[in-house]
mmCIF file of C-alpha atoms in Angstrom:
data_model
loop_
_atom_site.group_PDB
_atom_site.id
_atom_site.type_symbol
_atom_site.label_atom_id
_atom_site.label_comp_id
_atom_site.label_asym_id
_atom_site.label_seq_id
_atom_site.Cartn_x
_atom_site.Cartn_y
_atom_site.Cartn_z
ATOM 1 C CA UNK A 29 -47.177 -224.410 -100.600
ATOM 2 C CA UNK A 30 -46.555 -227.670 -99.341
ATOM 3 C CA UNK A 31 -49.827 -227.583 -97.737
ATOM 4 C CA UNK A 32 -48.795 -228.954 -94.090
ATOM 5 C CA UNK A 33 -50.966 -226.681 -92.116
ATOM 6 C CA UNK A 34 -47.838 -227.583 -89.611
ATOM 7 C CA UNK A 35 -44.877 -225.671 -91.798
ATOM 8 C CA UNK A 36 -43.622 -222.250 -92.411
ATOM 9 C CA UNK A 37 -43.796 -221.840 -95.868
ATOM 10 C CA UNK A 38 -41.224 -219.479 -97.120
ATOM 11 C CA UNK A 39 -38.991 -218.485 -100.381
ATOM 12 C CA UNK A 40 -35.196 -218.114 -100.250
ATOM 13 C CA UNK A 41 -32.107 -217.703 -102.800
ATOM 14 C CA UNK A 42 -32.544 -214.354 -105.015
ATOM 15 C CA UNK A 43 -35.639 -214.025 -108.385
ATOM 16 C CA UNK A 44 -33.487 -216.364 -111.296
ATOM 17 C CA UNK A 45 -32.791 -219.066 -108.124
ATOM 18 C CA UNK A 46 -35.935 -219.590 -105.476
ATOM 19 C CA UNK A 47 -36.259 -222.650 -103.352
ATOM 20 C CA UNK A 48 -38.785 -223.082 -101.347
ATOM 21 C CA UNK A 49 -37.907 -223.958 -97.195
ATOM 22 C CA UNK A 50 -40.288 -225.622 -94.483
ATOM 23 C CA UNK A 51 -39.700 -224.851 -91.393
ATOM 24 C CA UNK A 52 -41.910 -226.417 -88.542
ATOM 25 C CA UNK A 53 -45.036 -224.320 -87.231
ATOM 26 C CA UNK A 54 -44.394 -223.915 -83.646
ATOM 27 C CA UNK A 55 -47.513 -224.458 -81.802
ATOM 28 C CA UNK A 56 -47.011 -224.397 -78.491
ATOM 29 C CA UNK A 57 -49.187 -221.966 -76.451
ATOM 30 C CA UNK A 58 -46.836 -221.487 -73.087
ATOM 31 C CA UNK A 59 -49.743 -222.940 -71.023
ATOM 32 C CA UNK A 60 -48.438 -225.773 -69.485
ATOM 33 C CA UNK A 61 -52.351 -227.002 -69.027
ATOM 34 C CA UNK A 62 -52.024 -228.092 -73.020
ATOM 35 C CA UNK A 63 -50.698 -230.912 -74.647
ATOM 36 C CA UNK A 64 -49.630 -228.829 -78.044
ATOM 37 C CA UNK A 65 -49.789 -230.807 -81.139
ATOM 38 C CA UNK A 66 -49.710 -229.820 -84.915
ATOM 39 C CA UNK A 67 -51.544 -231.661 -86.903
ATOM 40 C CA UNK A 68 -51.156 -230.934 -90.764
ATOM 41 C CA UNK A 69 -54.676 -230.330 -91.878
ATOM 42 C CA UNK A 70 -55.586 -227.926 -89.028
ATOM 43 C CA UNK A 71 -52.777 -226.763 -88.245
ATOM 44 C CA UNK A 72 -51.933 -226.076 -84.260
ATOM 45 C CA UNK A 73 -54.562 -228.586 -81.709
ATOM 46 C CA UNK A 74 -53.901 -226.941 -78.022
ATOM 47 C CA UNK A 75 -55.596 -230.405 -76.060
ATOM 48 C CA UNK A 76 -56.529 -229.445 -72.687
ATOM 49 C CA UNK A 77 -54.934 -231.793 -69.929
ATOM 50 C CA UNK A 78 -56.253 -234.068 -66.900
ATOM 51 C CA UNK A 79 -55.281 -233.564 -64.208
ATOM 52 C CA UNK A 80 -57.468 -235.994 -62.214
ATOM 53 C CA UNK A 81 -55.189 -238.070 -59.924
ATOM 54 C CA UNK A 82 -58.886 -240.973 -59.762
ATOM 55 C CA UNK A 83 -58.350 -240.223 -55.743
ATOM 56 C CA UNK A 84 -62.178 -239.177 -54.499
ATOM 57 C CA UNK A 85 -60.529 -237.383 -52.026
ATOM 58 C CA UNK A 86 -59.024 -235.315 -54.586
ATOM 59 C CA UNK A 87 -59.782 -232.340 -56.092
ATOM 60 C CA UNK A 88 -57.653 -231.285 -59.696
ATOM 61 C CA UNK A 89 -57.179 -228.530 -61.709
ATOM 62 C CA UNK A 90 -54.959 -227.046 -63.935
ATOM 63 C CA UNK A 91 -53.911 -223.089 -63.544
ATOM 64 C CA UNK A 92 -51.691 -221.681 -66.310
ATOM 65 C CA UNK A 93 -49.276 -220.377 -64.079
ATOM 66 C CA UNK A 94 -48.432 -223.372 -61.643
ATOM 67 C CA UNK A 95 -50.125 -226.434 -63.628
ATOM 68 C CA UNK A 96 -52.097 -229.404 -62.830
ATOM 69 C CA UNK A 97 -52.696 -228.638 -58.292
ATOM 70 C CA UNK A 98 -54.758 -230.888 -56.391
ATOM 71 C CA UNK A 99 -56.086 -229.820 -53.689
ATOM 72 C CA UNK A 100 -57.087 -232.457 -50.459
ATOM 73 C CA UNK A 101 -60.952 -232.749 -49.963
ATOM 74 C CA UNK A 102 -61.632 -231.172 -45.557
ATOM 75 C CA UNK A 103 -63.694 -233.885 -44.030
ATOM 76 C CA UNK A 104 -62.331 -231.134 -40.176
ATOM 77 C CA UNK A 105 -65.698 -231.336 -38.392
ATOM 78 C CA UNK A 106 -64.136 -229.374 -35.700
ATOM 79 C CA UNK A 107 -64.880 -231.589 -32.808
ATOM 80 C CA UNK A 108 -61.633 -232.758 -31.354
ATOM 81 C CA UNK A 109 -63.688 -236.273 -30.174
ATOM 82 C CA UNK A 110 -63.248 -237.158 -33.419
ATOM 83 C CA UNK A 111 -60.322 -237.930 -36.357
ATOM 84 C CA UNK A 112 -61.272 -237.086 -39.201
ATOM 85 C CA UNK A 113 -60.615 -238.606 -42.751
ATOM 86 C CA UNK A 114 -61.697 -239.166 -46.378
ATOM 87 C CA UNK A 115 -62.121 -242.753 -47.878
ATOM 88 C CA UNK A 116 -63.175 -243.261 -50.537
ATOM 89 C CA UNK A 117 -64.484 -240.093 -51.390
ATOM 90 C CA UNK A 118 -66.772 -239.614 -47.763
ATOM 91 C CA UNK A 119 -65.581 -237.444 -44.440
ATOM 92 C CA UNK A 120 -65.078 -240.137 -41.826
ATOM 93 C CA UNK A 121 -65.181 -239.035 -38.471
ATOM 94 C CA UNK A 122 -64.140 -241.864 -35.953
ATOM 95 C CA UNK A 123 -63.783 -241.197 -32.357
ATOM 96 C CA UNK A 124 -61.255 -240.192 -30.406
ATOM 97 C CA UNK A 125 -59.760 -243.160 -27.936
ATOM 98 C CA UNK A 126 -59.287 -241.486 -24.911
ATOM 99 C CA UNK A 127 -58.449 -244.183 -22.488
ATOM 100 C CA UNK A 128 -54.848 -242.666 -20.542
ATOM 101 C CA UNK A 129 -54.659 -246.529 -18.713
ATOM 102 C CA UNK A 130 -55.115 -245.017 -15.190
ATOM 103 C CA UNK A 131 -58.353 -246.994 -13.276
ATOM 104 C CA UNK A 132 -57.853 -243.365 -11.454
ATOM 105 C CA UNK A 133 -59.868 -241.484 -13.775
ATOM 106 C CA UNK A 134 -62.501 -241.823 -15.568
ATOM 107 C CA UNK A 135 -61.935 -240.561 -19.212
ATOM 108 C CA UNK A 136 -64.046 -238.970 -21.353
ATOM 109 C CA UNK A 137 -63.972 -235.765 -24.101
ATOM 110 C CA UNK A 138 -64.848 -233.188 -25.099
ATOM 111 C CA UNK A 139 -65.707 -231.977 -27.878
ATOM 112 C CA UNK A 140 -64.504 -228.307 -27.858
ATOM 113 C CA UNK A 141 -61.423 -229.303 -24.681
ATOM 114 C CA UNK A 142 -60.555 -232.959 -26.909
ATOM 115 C CA UNK A 143 -59.873 -234.967 -24.109
ATOM 116 C CA UNK A 144 -60.368 -235.552 -19.734
ATOM 117 C CA UNK A 145 -59.642 -237.517 -17.354
ATOM 118 C CA UNK A 146 -61.635 -236.963 -13.554
ATOM 119 C CA UNK A 147 -60.121 -237.924 -10.541
ATOM 120 C CA UNK A 148 -62.541 -241.513 -10.178
ATOM 121 C CA UNK A 149 -62.912 -241.847 -6.779
ATOM 122 C CA UNK A 150 -64.192 -238.372 -5.481
ATOM 123 C CA UNK A 151 -66.906 -238.590 -1.853
ATOM 124 C CA UNK A 152 -70.215 -237.467 -1.409
ATOM 125 C CA UNK A 153 -70.003 -237.436 2.047
ATOM 126 C CA UNK A 154 -67.252 -235.412 4.392
ATOM 127 C CA UNK A 155 -67.265 -238.016 5.947
ATOM 128 C CA UNK A 156 -65.643 -240.598 4.025
ATOM 129 C CA UNK A 157 -62.442 -240.270 2.931
ATOM 130 C CA UNK A 158 -61.548 -241.354 -1.392
ATOM 131 C CA UNK A 159 -58.093 -242.894 -2.652
ATOM 132 C CA UNK A 160 -56.905 -245.038 -6.199
ATOM 133 C CA UNK A 161 -55.496 -248.016 -5.765
ATOM 134 C CA UNK A 162 -54.060 -248.539 -9.494
ATOM 135 C CA UNK A 163 -54.726 -252.697 -8.523
ATOM 136 C CA UNK A 164 -58.060 -252.114 -6.751
ATOM 137 C CA UNK A 165 -59.787 -249.468 -7.660
ATOM 138 C CA UNK A 166 -61.334 -246.432 -6.216
ATOM 139 C CA UNK A 167 -61.208 -247.464 -2.048
ATOM 140 C CA UNK A 168 -64.367 -245.380 -0.035
ATOM 141 C CA UNK A 169 -62.648 -245.113 4.175
ATOM 142 C CA UNK A 170 -64.633 -243.984 6.532
ATOM 143 C CA UNK A 171 -63.550 -240.665 7.971
ATOM 144 C CA UNK A 172 -61.280 -241.422 11.473
ATOM 145 C CA UNK A 173 -62.474 -238.517 13.384
ATOM 146 C CA UNK A 174 -60.964 -239.940 16.956
ATOM 147 C CA UNK A 175 -59.133 -237.256 19.108
ATOM 148 C CA UNK A 176 -57.989 -240.093 21.037
ATOM 149 C CA UNK A 177 -59.151 -238.213 24.654
ATOM 150 C CA UNK A 178 -60.912 -241.163 26.324
ATOM 151 C CA UNK A 179 -64.039 -239.134 27.869
ATOM 152 C CA UNK A 180 -65.535 -238.126 24.618
ATOM 153 C CA UNK A 181 -67.468 -240.066 22.088
ATOM 154 C CA UNK A 182 -66.273 -239.331 19.012
ATOM 155 C CA UNK A 183 -68.284 -239.328 15.791
ATOM 156 C CA UNK A 184 -68.679 -237.676 11.516
ATOM 157 C CA UNK A 185 -71.744 -236.419 10.803
ATOM 158 C CA UNK A 186 -72.261 -235.961 6.967
ATOM 159 C CA UNK A 187 -73.360 -232.495 6.795
ATOM 160 C CA UNK A 188 -70.318 -230.860 9.773
ATOM 161 C CA UNK A 189 -67.872 -233.945 9.633
ATOM 162 C CA UNK A 190 -65.934 -234.703 12.602
ATOM 163 C CA UNK A 191 -67.538 -233.700 16.396
ATOM 164 C CA UNK A 192 -67.416 -235.622 19.726
#
C-alpha cells in the first residue's frame, strides 16, 4: 500500500519474487457535468462544472447526456406592435415603426394583426371626391353633377348625391 488514494495497489509476481504495482485510479464518472480529479488523501473528486455564461438574458443548466445547455430568456409579449428583446436581464418591448412613408395612408399598429395602412383620404359625404397626391396629400374635390343640359340646375345633396 503506497497510501495514495489515487492509485490501485496490486502485488505482482511469484510467491518468492513479489513486486508492488500502483496503477492510476480512473475517476471519470462519465458525467459531462463534473470535472473529475483525484486527491491523494481523499480519492476521486467529481466537482460540478459551472455552466454560467454571465449573460443575464440566458439560463444555464447541465444535463448528464448533453453537458451545459443554455436557454435564452423569452421576452415575447404576443403583441405584434412591439419588437421584443432582452437587454441586461430585462425584457424590452420597443414599438414597431409602421410608417410606410406614404402620405396617402394612415399607418397604425394592431396588436393582433401588426401594421395596418388605412386610406388616409376619405370623404365624409357623397358630394366630395377624396383623392391623394404623393406630394400634396389628401385632396377633396367637389363632385361634378353637371349633366350638360342647359335647361336643368345641377346640384349635389349630401344625402342623395347629384340631382337636377
